[in-house]
Coordinates of C-alpha atoms in Angstrom, one line a residue:
Chain Q
M1 CA -29.7 -26.4 -16.6
G2 CA -30.4 -22.8 -17.5
Y3 CA -26.9 -21.7 -16.5
L4 CA -25.3 -24.4 -18.7
A5 CA -27.2 -23.3 -21.8
Y6 CA -26.5 -19.6 -21.1
Y7 CA -22.8 -20.1 -20.5
S8 CA -22.2 -22.5 -23.4
G9 CA -24.2 -20.2 -25.7
T10 CA -22.2 -17.1 -24.9
S11 CA -18.9 -18.9 -25.0
V12 CA -19.7 -20.3 -28.5
V13 CA -20.7 -16.9 -29.8
L14 CA -17.7 -15.1 -28.3
S15 CA -15.2 -17.7 -29.6
V16 CA -16.6 -17.5 -33.1
L17 CA -16.3 -13.7 -33.1
T18 CA -12.8 -13.9 -31.8
L19 CA -11.7 -16.4 -34.4
V20 CA -13.3 -14.4 -37.2
G21 CA -11.6 -11.2 -35.9
L22 CA -8.2 -12.9 -35.6
Y23 CA -8.5 -14.4 -39.1
Y24 CA -9.0 -10.9 -40.6
L25 CA -6.2 -9.5 -38.4
L26 CA -3.6 -12.2 -39.2
T27 CA -4.3 -12.4 -42.9
D28 CA -3.7 -8.7 -43.4
Q29 CA -7.3 -8.1 -44.2
G30 CA -8.0 -5.8 -41.3
Y31 CA -9.0 -3.0 -43.5
R32 CA -12.0 -5.0 -44.6
V33 CA -13.6 -4.5 -41.2
D34 CA -14.8 -1.1 -42.1
F35 CA -17.4 0.6 -39.9
G36 CA -17.4 3.7 -42.0
W37 CA -18.2 1.8 -45.1
F38 CA -21.2 0.3 -43.3
L39 CA -22.5 3.7 -42.3
E40 CA -22.0 5.1 -45.8
E41 CA -23.7 2.2 -47.5
T42 CA -26.8 2.0 -45.4
S43 CA -29.6 4.3 -46.3
P44 CA -30.6 7.0 -43.8
Y45 CA -34.2 5.9 -44.4
M46 CA -33.4 2.6 -42.7
W47 CA -32.2 4.3 -39.6
A48 CA -35.0 6.8 -39.6
Y49 CA -37.7 4.2 -39.9
I50 CA -36.1 1.8 -37.4
G51 CA -36.2 4.8 -35.0
C52 CA -39.8 5.5 -35.8
S53 CA -40.9 1.9 -35.2
M54 CA -38.9 1.5 -32.0
A55 CA -40.6 4.7 -30.7
I56 CA -44.1 3.4 -31.1
A57 CA -43.5 -0.4 -30.7
L58 CA -41.5 -0.2 -27.4
S59 CA -43.9 2.4 -26.0
V60 CA -46.9 0.2 -26.7
I61 CA -45.1 -2.9 -25.2
G62 CA -44.4 -0.9 -22.1
A63 CA -48.0 0.4 -21.9
A64 CA -49.5 -3.0 -22.6
W65 CA -47.4 -4.8 -20.0
G66 CA -48.2 -2.1 -17.4
I67 CA -51.9 -2.4 -18.1
L68 CA -51.9 -6.1 -17.8
V69 CA -50.0 -6.1 -14.5
T70 CA -52.3 -3.5 -12.9
G71 CA -55.5 -4.5 -14.6
T72 CA -55.5 -8.0 -13.2
S73 CA -54.9 -6.7 -9.7
I74 CA -57.8 -4.2 -10.0
L75 CA -60.1 -7.0 -11.2
G76 CA -59.1 -9.3 -8.4
G77 CA -59.3 -6.6 -5.7
G78 CA -62.5 -5.3 -7.1
V79 CA -64.4 -8.5 -6.2
Q80 CA -64.4 -7.9 -2.5
A81 CA -64.0 -4.1 -2.6
P82 CA -66.0 -2.8 -5.6
R83 CA -65.3 0.8 -4.7
I84 CA -61.7 0.6 -6.0
K85 CA -62.9 0.1 -9.6
T86 CA -63.3 3.7 -10.7
K87 CA -60.5 5.3 -8.8
N88 CA -57.9 2.8 -9.9
L89 CA -58.6 3.4 -13.6
V90 CA -56.2 6.3 -13.0
S91 CA -53.3 3.8 -13.0
I92 CA -54.5 2.4 -16.3
I93 CA -54.6 5.9 -17.7
F94 CA -51.0 6.6 -16.6
C95 CA -49.9 3.4 -18.4
E96 CA -51.7 4.4 -21.5
A97 CA -50.2 7.9 -21.5
V98 CA -46.9 6.2 -22.1
A99 CA -48.2 4.8 -25.4
I100 CA -49.5 8.2 -26.4
Y101 CA -46.1 9.7 -25.9
G102 CA -44.7 7.1 -28.3
I103 CA -47.3 7.7 -31.0
I104 CA -46.8 11.5 -30.9
L105 CA -43.1 11.1 -31.4
A106 CA -43.6 8.4 -34.1
I107 CA -45.9 10.8 -36.1
V108 CA -43.5 13.7 -35.7
M109 CA -40.7 11.5 -36.9
S110 CA -42.5 10.1 -39.9
N111 CA -43.4 13.6 -41.0
I112 CA -39.8 14.6 -41.1
V113 CA -38.8 11.9 -43.6
A114 CA -38.6 13.1 -47.2
K115 CA -37.0 12.1 -50.5
Y116 CA -33.7 13.5 -51.7
P117 CA -32.2 13.0 -55.2
S118 CA -29.2 10.8 -55.4
D119 CA -27.2 13.3 -57.3
A120 CA -27.7 16.1 -54.7
D121 CA -25.0 18.1 -53.1
D122 CA -22.6 16.6 -50.5
K123 CA -24.0 19.0 -47.9
V124 CA -27.6 17.8 -48.6
I125 CA -26.6 14.2 -48.4
A126 CA -24.7 14.7 -45.2
A127 CA -27.6 16.5 -43.6
N128 CA -29.9 13.7 -44.6
Y129 CA -27.6 11.1 -43.2
A130 CA -27.3 13.1 -40.0
S131 CA -31.1 13.3 -39.7
G132 CA -31.4 9.6 -40.2
Y133 CA -29.2 9.0 -37.2
K134 CA -31.0 11.7 -35.2
L135 CA -34.3 10.0 -35.8
F136 CA -32.8 6.6 -34.9
G137 CA -31.5 7.9 -31.6
A138 CA -34.7 9.7 -30.8
G139 CA -36.7 6.5 -31.5
L140 CA -34.6 4.5 -29.2
T141 CA -34.7 7.1 -26.4
V142 CA -38.4 7.4 -26.4
G143 CA -39.0 3.7 -26.9
F144 CA -36.9 2.4 -24.1
S145 CA -37.8 5.1 -21.6
N146 CA -41.5 4.5 -22.2
L147 CA -41.0 0.8 -22.0
F148 CA -39.6 1.0 -18.5
S149 CA -41.9 3.7 -17.4
G150 CA -44.9 1.6 -18.4
L151 CA -43.5 -1.4 -16.5
A152 CA -42.9 0.7 -13.4
V153 CA -46.4 2.3 -13.5
G154 CA -47.9 -1.1 -13.9
V155 CA -46.2 -2.7 -11.0
V156 CA -46.9 0.2 -8.7
G157 CA -50.4 0.4 -9.9
S158 CA -51.0 -3.2 -9.0
G159 CA -49.7 -2.5 -5.5
A160 CA -51.9 0.6 -5.3
A161 CA -55.0 -1.3 -6.3
L162 CA -54.5 -4.0 -3.6
A163 CA -53.6 -1.4 -1.0
D164 CA -56.6 0.6 -1.8
A165 CA -58.8 -2.5 -1.5
A166 CA -57.4 -3.0 2.0
N167 CA -57.4 0.6 3.2
P168 CA -58.9 3.5 1.2
R169 CA -56.6 6.1 2.7
L170 CA -53.5 4.6 1.0
F171 CA -54.5 5.2 -2.6
V172 CA -53.6 8.9 -2.8
K173 CA -50.1 8.4 -1.3
I174 CA -49.3 5.5 -3.7
L175 CA -50.6 7.6 -6.6
I176 CA -47.7 10.0 -5.9
V177 CA -45.2 7.1 -6.5
E178 CA -47.0 6.4 -9.8
I179 CA -46.7 10.0 -10.8
F180 CA -43.0 9.8 -10.4
A181 CA -42.9 6.6 -12.4
S182 CA -44.9 8.3 -15.2
A183 CA -42.6 11.3 -15.1
I184 CA -39.6 9.3 -16.3
G185 CA -41.4 8.5 -19.5
L186 CA -42.0 12.2 -19.9
F187 CA -38.3 12.8 -19.6
G188 CA -37.7 10.4 -22.5
V189 CA -40.2 12.3 -24.7
I190 CA -38.7 15.7 -23.9
V191 CA -35.2 14.5 -24.9
G192 CA -36.6 12.8 -28.0
I193 CA -38.3 16.0 -29.1
L194 CA -35.0 17.8 -28.6
Q195 CA -33.2 15.2 -30.7
V196 CA -35.6 15.5 -33.6
S197 CA -36.0 19.2 -33.4
N198 CA -33.5 20.1 -36.0
A199 CA -33.6 16.9 -38.0
K200 CA -34.5 17.7 -41.7
M201 CA -34.5 15.4 -44.6
G202 CA -35.1 16.0 -48.3
E203 CA -33.7 18.4 -50.8
A204 CA -33.9 21.4 -48.6
A205 CA -32.0 19.7 -45.8
G206 CA -28.5 21.1 -46.3
S207 CA -29.5 24.7 -46.3
G208 CA -30.8 24.9 -42.8
Chain O
M1 CA -38.6 -10.3 -12.6
E2 CA -41.4 -12.1 -10.9
S3 CA -43.3 -8.9 -10.5
L4 CA -43.6 -8.5 -14.2
T5 CA -44.8 -12.0 -15.1
F6 CA -46.7 -13.1 -12.0
N7 CA -49.9 -11.2 -12.8
I8 CA -50.2 -12.8 -16.2
D9 CA -51.6 -16.0 -14.7
N10 CA -52.2 -15.2 -11.1
G11 CA -53.0 -11.5 -10.8
Y12 CA -56.7 -11.9 -10.4
L13 CA -56.4 -14.7 -7.9
E14 CA -54.0 -12.8 -5.8
G15 CA -56.3 -9.8 -5.8
L16 CA -59.2 -12.1 -4.8
V17 CA -57.4 -13.8 -2.0
R18 CA -56.3 -10.4 -0.6
G19 CA -59.9 -9.4 -0.7
F20 CA -60.8 -12.5 1.3
K21 CA -58.0 -11.7 3.8
C22 CA -59.4 -8.3 4.4
G23 CA -62.6 -10.0 5.5
I24 CA -60.9 -11.9 8.3
L25 CA -62.2 -10.9 11.7
K26 CA -60.4 -8.1 13.5
R27 CA -59.9 -7.5 17.2
D28 CA -63.0 -5.3 17.4
D29 CA -65.1 -8.1 15.9
Y30 CA -63.7 -10.5 18.5
T31 CA -64.5 -8.0 21.3
N32 CA -68.1 -8.0 20.1
L33 CA -68.3 -11.8 19.9
V34 CA -66.9 -12.2 23.3
Q35 CA -69.7 -10.1 24.8
C36 CA -72.4 -12.4 23.3
E37 CA -74.7 -14.1 25.8
T38 CA -76.2 -16.7 23.5
L39 CA -75.4 -18.4 20.2
E40 CA -78.2 -16.3 18.5
D41 CA -76.3 -13.2 19.5
L42 CA -73.2 -14.7 18.0
K43 CA -75.0 -15.3 14.8
L44 CA -76.2 -11.7 14.8
H45 CA -72.8 -10.3 15.3
L46 CA -71.3 -12.5 12.5
Q47 CA -73.9 -11.1 10.1
S48 CA -72.2 -7.8 10.1
T49 CA -68.8 -9.3 9.1
D50 CA -67.8 -11.0 5.9
Y51 CA -69.8 -14.0 6.9
S52 CA -73.1 -12.2 6.4
N53 CA -76.0 -14.7 6.3
F54 CA -74.2 -18.0 6.3
L55 CA -76.3 -19.3 9.2
A56 CA -79.6 -17.9 7.8
N57 CA -81.1 -21.2 6.9
E58 CA -80.2 -23.1 10.0
P59 CA -83.0 -24.2 12.3
S60 CA -82.8 -22.9 15.8
P61 CA -81.7 -23.8 18.4
L62 CA -78.2 -23.3 16.9
Q63 CA -75.6 -25.9 17.7
V64 CA -71.8 -25.3 17.9
S65 CA -71.2 -28.1 15.5
T66 CA -73.4 -26.5 12.8
I67 CA -71.5 -23.3 13.2
D68 CA -68.3 -25.2 12.7
D69 CA -69.5 -26.9 9.6
K70 CA -70.8 -23.7 8.0
L71 CA -67.6 -21.8 8.8
K72 CA -65.6 -24.5 7.2
E73 CA -68.0 -24.6 4.2
K74 CA -67.4 -20.9 3.5
M75 CA -63.7 -21.3 3.5
V76 CA -63.9 -24.4 1.3
I77 CA -66.1 -22.7 -1.3
E78 CA -63.7 -19.8 -1.5
F79 CA -60.7 -22.2 -1.9
Q80 CA -62.5 -24.3 -4.5
H81 CA -63.3 -21.2 -6.5
M82 CA -59.6 -20.2 -6.5
R83 CA -58.5 -23.7 -7.3
N84 CA -60.9 -23.8 -10.3
H85 CA -59.5 -20.6 -11.7
A86 CA -55.8 -21.5 -11.1
V87 CA -53.3 -22.7 -13.7
E88 CA -49.9 -24.2 -13.3
P89 CA -47.9 -23.8 -11.2
L90 CA -50.4 -22.3 -8.8
S91 CA -52.8 -25.2 -9.3
T92 CA -50.0 -27.6 -8.1
F93 CA -49.4 -25.4 -5.1
L94 CA -53.1 -25.3 -4.2
D95 CA -53.2 -29.1 -4.6
Y96 CA -50.3 -29.4 -2.1
I97 CA -52.3 -27.4 0.4
T98 CA -55.2 -29.9 0.1
Y99 CA -53.0 -33.0 0.6
S100 CA -52.6 -32.4 4.4
Y101 CA -56.4 -32.6 4.7
M102 CA -56.4 -35.7 2.5
I103 CA -54.0 -37.4 4.9
D104 CA -56.3 -36.5 7.8
N105 CA -59.3 -37.9 5.9
I106 CA -57.6 -41.1 5.0
I107 CA -56.6 -41.7 8.6
L108 CA -60.1 -40.9 9.8
L109 CA -61.6 -43.4 7.4
I110 CA -59.2 -46.1 8.2
T111 CA -59.7 -45.7 12.0
G112 CA -63.5 -45.5 11.5
T113 CA -63.7 -48.7 9.4
L114 CA -61.5 -50.5 12.0
H115 CA -64.1 -49.6 14.6
Q116 CA -66.9 -50.8 12.4
R117 CA -68.5 -47.5 11.6
S118 CA -70.3 -47.1 8.3
I119 CA -68.6 -45.4 5.5
S120 CA -71.4 -42.9 4.8
E121 CA -71.3 -41.7 8.4
L122 CA -67.5 -41.3 8.2
I123 CA -67.6 -39.4 4.9
T124 CA -69.7 -36.6 6.5
K125 CA -67.0 -36.2 9.1
C126 CA -64.2 -35.8 6.5
H127 CA -62.8 -32.4 5.7
P128 CA -64.2 -31.3 2.3
L129 CA -60.9 -29.8 1.1
G130 CA -59.3 -33.2 1.4
S131 CA -61.8 -35.2 -0.6
F132 CA -60.7 -37.5 -3.4
E133 CA -62.5 -39.8 -5.7
Q134 CA -61.7 -43.1 -4.0
M135 CA -62.9 -42.0 -0.6
E136 CA -65.9 -44.2 -0.6
A137 CA -63.9 -47.3 -1.6
I138 CA -61.9 -47.5 1.6
H139 CA -63.1 -50.8 3.1
V140 CA -61.7 -53.0 5.8
A141 CA -58.2 -53.8 4.8
S142 CA -56.1 -55.8 7.2
T143 CA -52.7 -54.6 6.2
P144 CA -51.4 -51.2 4.8
A145 CA -50.2 -53.1 1.8
E146 CA -53.7 -54.2 0.9
L147 CA -55.1 -50.8 1.5
Y148 CA -52.5 -49.2 -0.7
N149 CA -53.0 -51.6 -3.6
A150 CA -56.8 -51.4 -3.4
V151 CA -57.4 -47.7 -3.0
L152 CA -54.5 -45.4 -2.3
V153 CA -52.4 -46.1 -5.4
D154 CA -54.6 -43.9 -7.5
T155 CA -54.7 -40.9 -5.2
P156 CA -52.2 -38.1 -5.4
L157 CA -50.8 -39.3 -2.1
A158 CA -49.5 -42.5 -3.6
P159 CA -45.8 -41.5 -3.6
Y160 CA -45.9 -40.7 0.1
F161 CA -46.9 -44.3 1.0
I162 CA -43.5 -45.7 0.1
D163 CA -42.2 -45.6 3.6
C164 CA -45.1 -47.0 5.4
I165 CA -46.3 -50.0 3.4
S166 CA -45.6 -52.9 5.6
E167 CA -47.1 -56.3 6.3
Q168 CA -48.0 -55.4 9.9
D169 CA -51.6 -55.2 10.7
L170 CA -53.4 -51.9 11.0
D171 CA -54.0 -51.1 14.6
E172 CA -54.3 -48.0 16.7
M173 CA -50.5 -47.4 17.2
N174 CA -49.7 -48.2 13.6
I175 CA -52.3 -45.8 12.3
E176 CA -50.7 -42.9 14.1
I177 CA -47.3 -43.9 12.8
I178 CA -48.8 -44.1 9.3
R179 CA -50.3 -40.6 9.7
N180 CA -47.0 -39.1 10.8
T181 CA -45.0 -40.9 8.1
L182 CA -47.3 -39.7 5.4
Y183 CA -47.2 -36.2 6.8
K184 CA -43.4 -36.2 6.9
A185 CA -43.2 -37.3 3.2
Y186 CA -45.8 -34.7 2.3
I187 CA -44.2 -31.8 4.0
E188 CA -40.7 -32.6 2.6
D189 CA -42.2 -32.8 -0.9
F190 CA -44.0 -29.5 -0.5
Y191 CA -40.8 -27.9 0.9
K192 CA -38.9 -29.1 -2.2
F193 CA -41.6 -27.7 -4.5
C194 CA -41.5 -24.3 -2.8
E195 CA -37.8 -24.2 -2.9
E196 CA -37.8 -25.0 -6.6
T197 CA -40.4 -22.3 -7.3
G198 CA -37.9 -19.8 -5.8
G199 CA -38.4 -16.1 -5.3
A200 CA -40.7 -14.7 -2.7
T201 CA -42.7 -17.9 -2.6
A202 CA -39.6 -19.8 -1.4
D203 CA -38.9 -17.0 1.2
V204 CA -42.4 -17.2 2.7
M205 CA -43.2 -20.8 2.3
C206 CA -39.9 -22.4 3.3
E207 CA -40.1 -20.4 6.5
A208 CA -43.6 -21.5 7.2
L209 CA -43.0 -25.1 6.3
S210 CA -39.8 -25.4 8.3
F211 CA -41.7 -24.1 11.4
E212 CA -44.4 -26.6 10.7
A213 CA -41.9 -29.4 10.5
D214 CA -40.2 -28.4 13.7
R215 CA -43.5 -28.0 15.5
R216 CA -44.5 -31.6 14.4
A217 CA -41.1 -32.9 15.7
F218 CA -41.7 -31.2 19.1
I219 CA -45.3 -32.4 19.4
I220 CA -44.4 -36.0 18.4
T221 CA -41.7 -36.1 21.0
I222 CA -43.8 -34.7 23.8
N223 CA -46.7 -36.9 23.0
S224 CA -44.6 -40.0 22.8
F225 CA -43.5 -39.9 26.4
G226 CA -45.1 -42.8 28.2
T227 CA -46.2 -44.7 25.1
E228 CA -44.7 -47.7 23.5
L229 CA -43.1 -45.7 20.7
T230 CA -39.4 -46.5 20.7
K231 CA -36.8 -43.7 20.2
D232 CA -35.7 -45.1 16.8
D233 CA -39.3 -45.2 15.5
R234 CA -39.8 -41.7 16.8
A235 CA -36.8 -40.5 15.0
K236 CA -38.1 -41.8 11.7
L237 CA -41.2 -39.7 12.0
Y238 CA -39.4 -36.3 12.2
P239 CA -39.7 -34.2 9.0
R240 CA -36.2 -33.1 8.0
C241 CA -37.0 -29.8 6.3
G242 CA -36.9 -27.6 9.4
R243 CA -34.4 -25.7 11.4
L244 CA -33.9 -28.6 13.8
H245 CA -32.4 -30.8 11.1
P246 CA -30.0 -32.5 11.8
D247 CA -28.7 -31.7 15.2
G248 CA -31.9 -30.7 16.9
L249 CA -33.7 -33.8 15.6
A250 CA -30.9 -36.1 16.9
A251 CA -31.2 -34.4 20.3
L252 CA -35.0 -34.7 20.3
A253 CA -34.7 -38.4 19.4
R254 CA -32.7 -38.9 22.6
A255 CA -35.0 -36.9 24.8
D256 CA -36.7 -38.6 27.7
D257 CA -38.9 -35.9 29.2
Y258 CA -40.2 -32.4 28.8
E259 CA -37.2 -30.7 30.3
Q260 CA -34.9 -32.3 27.8
V261 CA -37.1 -31.1 25.0
R262 CA -37.0 -27.6 26.4
A263 CA -33.3 -27.9 26.6
V264 CA -33.2 -28.7 22.8
S265 CA -35.3 -25.6 22.1
E266 CA -32.8 -23.4 23.9
Y267 CA -30.4 -23.7 20.9
Y268 CA -32.9 -22.0 18.6
A269 CA -33.8 -18.5 19.3
E270 CA -37.4 -18.5 18.0
Y271 CA -38.3 -21.8 19.7
K272 CA -36.7 -20.8 23.0
L273 CA -39.1 -17.9 23.2
L274 CA -42.0 -20.2 22.6
F275 CA -41.1 -22.7 25.3
E276 CA -40.2 -20.0 27.8
G277 CA -43.6 -18.4 27.8
S278 CA -45.6 -21.6 28.1
G279 CA -46.6 -23.9 30.8
T280 CA -49.6 -25.7 32.3
N281 CA -50.2 -23.3 35.2
P282 CA -53.4 -21.3 35.0
G283 CA -52.8 -17.9 33.5
E284 CA -50.0 -19.2 31.2
K285 CA -50.5 -20.2 27.6
T286 CA -50.0 -23.8 26.6
L287 CA -47.3 -24.8 24.2
E288 CA -49.9 -25.5 21.5
D289 CA -51.2 -22.0 21.9
K290 CA -47.8 -20.5 21.6
F291 CA -47.2 -22.5 18.4
F292 CA -50.5 -21.2 17.0
E293 CA -49.5 -17.7 17.8
Y294 CA -46.2 -18.0 16.1
E295 CA -47.8 -19.5 13.1
V296 CA -50.3 -16.7 12.9
K297 CA -47.5 -14.2 13.0
L298 CA -45.6 -15.9 10.2
M299 CA -48.8 -16.1 8.1
V300 CA -49.6 -12.4 8.6
N301 CA -46.0 -11.6 7.5
G302 CA -46.7 -13.7 4.4
F303 CA -49.1 -11.0 3.2
M304 CA -46.4 -8.3 3.3
Q305 CA -44.9 -9.3 0.0
Q306 CA -46.6 -9.2 -3.3
F307 CA -46.4 -11.6 -6.3
H308 CA -45.9 -14.9 -4.6
Y309 CA -48.0 -18.0 -3.8
G310 CA -47.5 -17.9 -0.1
V311 CA -50.6 -15.7 0.3
F312 CA -52.9 -18.6 -0.6
Y313 CA -51.3 -20.9 2.0
A314 CA -51.4 -18.0 4.6
Y315 CA -55.0 -17.4 3.8
V316 CA -56.0 -21.0 4.4
K317 CA -54.1 -21.2 7.7
L318 CA -55.5 -17.9 8.9
K319 CA -59.1 -18.9 8.1
E320 CA -58.5 -22.1 10.0
Q321 CA -57.3 -20.2 13.0
E322 CA -60.3 -17.9 12.7
C323 CA -62.6 -21.0 12.7
R324 CA -60.9 -22.3 15.8
N325 CA -61.3 -18.9 17.5
I326 CA -65.0 -18.5 16.7
I327 CA -65.7 -22.1 17.8
W328 CA -63.8 -21.5 21.0
I329 CA -65.9 -18.4 21.8
A330 CA -69.1 -20.2 20.7
E331 CA -68.3 -23.1 23.0
C332 CA -67.6 -20.8 25.9
V333 CA -70.9 -18.9 25.2
A334 CA -72.9 -22.1 24.8
Q335 CA -71.7 -23.6 28.0
Q336 CA -71.8 -20.3 29.9
H337 CA -68.3 -20.9 31.0
R338 CA -66.7 -17.6 30.4
T339 CA -63.4 -17.7 32.4
K340 CA -61.2 -18.6 29.5
I341 CA -63.2 -17.0 26.7
D342 CA -60.3 -14.6 26.0
S343 CA -57.9 -17.4 25.1
Y344 CA -58.5 -17.0 21.4
I345 CA -55.6 -15.9 19.3
P346 CA -56.2 -12.5 17.6
I347 CA -55.1 -12.3 14.0
F348 CA -55.2 -8.7 12.9

């Protein structure tokens, strides 16, 4: 049943898109499908703030999901083996670090955004547009990498809690796996910082 | 993506059941138990395990049947706790586990009432996991159809009775046939449920249930030699969700003696090993013991994957095996007959 819905949905969408495209093509209105017009008409603030919100929102989703996966296992395992409670909070901390990366980048990004007058120089406007796209890209980078890092830390943390409950010597080894899972979130943050490092908006943008 | 969504509803219970599994007795514990001289020693040694003071309030002298009851009681309390905390679909899964005990209880009650035993006496012998509301209402019914209409239609086992409602009278032979028909319908239904759940649950459970189905087929065949059960009737009792379906079951239906059954098992690698190592000579394990060993191995492997329901089924089966082991050792100790005391089946 699920496959039927999935296939019929995608085929309907694809055929509508194809028909619309063919209509424009065959009625000599191909010039109206103008991606450049779209980019010029949309405000750089929209891109900047979508990036900013993706950074924090997706990071928090990743952290929350990871905490829920690992937290329930710690609670369950802690009933028969209460000693795992304190040590396994480290997994929760790793998940939460992912959300912290997201909020750092979101604050950095929202501090970059500034007003520019609409009659400013071409160079200033171009710089602002470029910064909008940079912030959008950085937001997606940080958001998605933290999302998956949080998920990974969560699933591994759940296994770590249950393994620790069974055999205390396993915890430190599994922690190393968690550290690697956490590191990939860090990579996203580093790249994100690089992307926003020379993004400047406002009147002074074009001169830098 | 089961690993991401399983813990939302079932994470706590999986952690809990794995905690219980860590409390299952290990080889060292069994070595200690085997060296006991009296049942009081046994009680002392069990105090240092997960069982702690479960026998504390029992009057001495201790009986083996008391130990049996208390062991079962502990497992039942743990299971009920988990069942109370479970939501769909885990709650349906746990209910399926209880249905096999319900079938045993129903058959016990019917047999008991046929032999004019009082209901209250029989109820105490029923397995607590398989209790249902209408248990006390089973009175003398002369045909299965009457019994069904009066009592069983409201139980969760009602759909399994379709095949065995007949107008023939309830007697000894028919009751065993009813038991096996019910069990066949139950295990096929459970298998379908696990298959539909999919993922690691299907992996672990379908393996376990197909072994259980094949084991029932072998045992029914072997036990039916020398009885009045015809081959056709026998063939109707085999559950069809195992590896033996369809060719092995057809061959088993035609078998006349133990050697032919062994010949059928030769076609299936796992079962060939079980039949090869078994026999009735002293020093060899019986076929039932080999089956139990294989089941324990499958159940222990069920704990190797995370995020599936099979751990709950595996826990119940392993606790049952542990119960059987402790009672075996207790009986050997109580009767001071220690030659076969090492025939328990170690789990971990």
